[in-house]
Structure formats: C-alpha cells, structure tokens
Short mmCIF file of C-alpha atoms in Angstrom, two decimals:
data_model
loop_
_atom_site.label_atom_id
_atom_site.label_comp_id
_atom_site.label_asym_id
_atom_site.label_seq_id
_atom_site.Cartn_x
_atom_site.Cartn_y
_atom_site.Cartn_z
CA MET O 275 0.00 0.00 0.00
CA ILE O 276 1.29 3.44 -0.97
CA VAL O 277 0.02 6.70 0.53
CA VAL O 278 0.84 10.00 -1.20
CA ASP O 279 0.44 13.30 0.63
CA VAL O 280 1.81 16.84 0.77
CA GLU O 281 4.83 17.02 3.07
CA ASP O 282 7.77 19.27 3.83
CA PRO O 283 10.70 18.18 1.65
CA ASP O 284 13.16 19.17 4.39
CA GLN O 285 13.28 15.73 6.01
CA PRO O 286 16.47 13.63 6.07
CA GLU O 287 15.08 10.66 4.11
CA VAL O 288 13.42 12.96 1.57
CA ARG O 289 16.60 15.03 1.15
CA ARG O 290 18.47 11.77 0.46
CA MET O 291 15.92 10.88 -2.24
CA LEU O 292 16.23 14.33 -3.83
CA ALA O 293 20.02 13.98 -3.83
CA ALA O 294 19.73 10.55 -5.45
CA GLY O 295 17.56 12.01 -8.21
CA GLU O 296 20.09 14.78 -8.79
CA ALA O 297 22.95 12.26 -8.93
CA ASN O 298 21.01 10.18 -11.44
CA SER O 299 20.45 13.22 -13.65
CA ALA O 300 24.09 14.26 -13.34
CA ALA O 301 25.16 10.82 -14.56
CA LEU O 302 22.92 11.12 -17.64
CA TYR O 303 23.10 14.81 -18.61
CA PRO O 304 25.44 17.81 -18.43
CA ALA O 305 24.72 20.40 -15.73
CA GLU O 306 23.12 22.85 -18.16
CA SER O 307 20.48 20.23 -19.05
CA ASN O 308 19.47 19.56 -15.42
CA HIS O 309 16.69 21.73 -14.05
CA HIS O 310 16.12 20.62 -10.45
CA LEU O 311 14.43 22.99 -8.05
CA PRO O 312 16.56 23.38 -4.92
CA LEU O 313 15.14 22.47 -1.52
CA ASP O 314 14.33 26.07 -0.57
CA ALA O 315 12.32 26.55 -3.79
CA LEU O 316 10.26 23.45 -2.93
CA ARG O 317 9.13 25.09 0.33
CA VAL O 318 7.61 28.34 -0.98
CA ASP O 319 3.98 29.32 -1.50
CA GLY O 320 2.56 27.91 -4.71
CA VAL O 321 4.65 24.72 -4.56
CA PHE O 322 3.01 21.52 -3.37
CA PHE O 323 5.59 18.83 -2.63
CA HIS O 324 4.27 15.28 -2.32
CA VAL O 325 5.86 12.24 -0.72
CA ALA O 326 4.82 8.64 -1.33
CA ARG O 327 5.21 6.35 1.66
CA ASP O 328 4.97 2.58 1.81
CA ALA O 329 3.02 0.58 4.41
CA GLY O 330 5.98 0.90 6.80
CA GLY O 331 6.02 4.69 6.51
CA ARG O 332 9.23 4.79 4.46
CA ALA O 333 9.47 7.52 1.82
CA VAL O 334 9.61 5.79 -1.59
CA GLY O 335 8.67 8.54 -4.04
CA THR O 336 8.44 12.29 -4.52
CA GLY O 337 6.91 14.83 -6.86
CA ALA O 338 5.79 18.44 -6.81
CA ILE O 339 3.64 20.89 -8.69
CA VAL O 340 4.63 24.52 -9.08
CA LEU O 341 1.66 26.78 -9.76
CA LYS O 342 2.12 29.18 -12.68
CA GLY O 343 -1.37 30.66 -13.01
CA GLY O 344 -3.64 28.56 -15.23
CA TRP O 345 -0.97 25.89 -15.52
CA ALA O 346 1.50 24.13 -13.23
CA GLU O 347 4.83 22.43 -13.71
CA VAL O 348 5.61 18.94 -12.46
CA LYS O 349 8.98 18.85 -10.70
CA ARG O 350 11.17 16.51 -8.65
CA MET O 351 9.53 13.24 -9.67
CA TRP O 352 11.64 10.43 -8.21
CA THR O 353 11.08 6.88 -7.05
CA ASP O 354 13.49 5.07 -4.77
CA PRO O 355 15.13 2.30 -6.82
CA THR O 356 14.04 -0.33 -4.25
CA ALA O 357 10.38 0.62 -4.85
CA ARG O 358 10.37 0.69 -8.63
CA GLY O 359 7.93 -1.47 -10.54
CA ARG O 360 5.22 -1.05 -7.89
CA GLY O 361 3.36 1.89 -9.45
CA VAL O 362 4.74 4.47 -7.03
CA ALA O 363 5.47 7.10 -9.69
CA ALA O 364 2.04 6.63 -11.26
CA GLN O 365 0.40 7.16 -7.86
CA VAL O 366 2.47 10.29 -7.23
CA LEU O 367 1.53 11.62 -10.66
CA LEU O 368 -2.18 10.98 -9.98
CA ALA O 369 -1.87 12.86 -6.68
CA LEU O 370 -0.18 15.78 -8.45
CA GLU O 371 -2.93 15.88 -11.07
CA ALA O 372 -5.60 15.90 -8.34
CA ALA O 373 -3.79 18.65 -6.44
CA ALA O 374 -3.55 20.70 -9.63
CA ARG O 375 -7.26 20.31 -10.44
CA THR O 376 -8.21 21.28 -6.87
CA ARG O 377 -6.28 24.51 -7.38
CA GLY O 378 -7.93 25.36 -10.71
CA VAL O 379 -5.02 24.32 -12.90
CA GLU O 380 -5.97 23.56 -16.51
CA VAL O 381 -2.66 22.19 -17.81
CA LEU O 382 0.32 20.35 -16.32
CA ARG O 383 3.69 20.75 -18.05
CA LEU O 384 7.01 19.11 -17.42
CA GLU O 385 10.54 18.75 -18.68
CA THR O 386 12.43 15.47 -18.59
CA GLY O 387 15.44 14.05 -20.35
CA VAL O 388 15.65 12.12 -23.59
CA ARG O 389 17.48 9.27 -21.81
CA SER O 390 14.90 8.98 -19.03
CA ASP O 391 13.05 6.09 -20.64
CA ALA O 392 10.98 5.05 -17.61
CA ALA O 393 9.85 8.63 -16.98
CA LEU O 394 8.94 9.16 -20.62
CA ALA O 395 6.94 5.93 -20.65
CA LEU O 396 5.12 6.93 -17.44
CA TYR O 397 4.20 10.36 -18.77
CA ARG O 398 3.03 9.02 -22.13
CA ARG O 399 0.88 6.36 -20.43
CA ALA O 400 -0.61 9.12 -18.27
CA GLY O 401 -1.63 11.12 -21.34
CA PHE O 402 1.14 13.69 -21.59
CA VAL O 403 2.11 14.76 -25.12
CA GLU O 404 5.28 16.38 -26.38
CA ILE O 405 5.33 20.15 -26.86
CA ASP O 406 7.92 22.84 -27.61
CA ALA O 407 9.99 24.32 -24.80
CA PHE O 408 7.80 26.37 -22.48
CA GLU O 409 8.26 29.35 -20.18
CA GLY O 410 11.57 29.22 -18.33
CA TYR O 411 13.27 26.79 -20.71
CA ALA O 412 15.27 27.10 -23.89
CA PRO O 413 15.12 24.37 -26.52
CA ASP O 414 17.58 21.61 -25.60
CA PRO O 415 18.22 18.45 -27.63
CA LEU O 416 18.55 16.53 -24.34
CA SER O 417 15.17 17.70 -23.02
CA VAL O 418 11.64 16.51 -23.74
CA PHE O 419 8.86 18.97 -22.93
CA MET O 420 5.37 17.61 -22.31
CA GLU O 421 1.92 18.70 -21.20
CA LYS O 422 -1.45 17.29 -20.25
CA ARG O 423 -4.86 18.95 -19.86
CA VAL O 424 -6.17 18.20 -16.39
CA GLY O 425 -8.87 20.86 -15.85
#
C-alpha cells in the first residue's frame, strides 16, 4: 500500500531521495540540461511537494507541482530504486494531477530528459504529449517537454 500526501521536503530521508535524483540526472546529462528545483524553492507558496510512503512509513517517491497561473509544472519526480515497478510514480503523478485540479489548474507541463526512458513511458501512459519548450526553458536536444490537460 502506498500513501501520497503533501509534506515538507526538508526531512532527512526525503533530502536523500532528492540527492539521489540529482545524482542520477548528473550521470545522464550535463549540468546545463538539469533543471532541479533546490530544496528552498520546494518550500515556498505555490509549490506543493508530495511524498509517497509505503506501508511501513518509508518515503519511496516524490513529486511536486509549481503553480504558474492557469498551468502548473511537475517537478522533482523520483522513485526510490528499491520501490520501482510497484506503481509508485504513477500514484504520485495521480496525486499531483488531483492537487492541480483542486487549485484550478488547466494544464500540467514538465521537462524530462531524452534518456529517461521510464519517466517518458510513465508520462506518455498518463496522457502527456510532447510540446515545444515552455516558459523558463530554452530548446535543448537533451530535453523533452510535455503537457497534459487536467482541468
């Protein structure tokens, strides 16, 4: 059983997960193609950071939405490698979509990397489609930009 809820990202086990996601990205892409929000930016108004916890209460996944008016950006999606294949990321994404709809968001957008096969598959299964670079991003051959109507 996985429970996903809004939590403060400034928790030791969550910080470790965020660092693991950053290390994974750094191994796949150059620094200029990584667009992680730092911890402080995940704790401001208009950002809703979610943590997925297993039946034992262990943090196994993360994700956030950043409100941008009529749309929101999905950030910091990560699943602990020991919990992969159990639908954690899909449950986090569903929670983010619900949180966005509750706040009047019409569209979710995201940026991920061309080598992030599992993430791309997840987003496509969830109904996200590829778009051009959006606000805050320049075109990058290592990035894939996507969106989904949720409102």
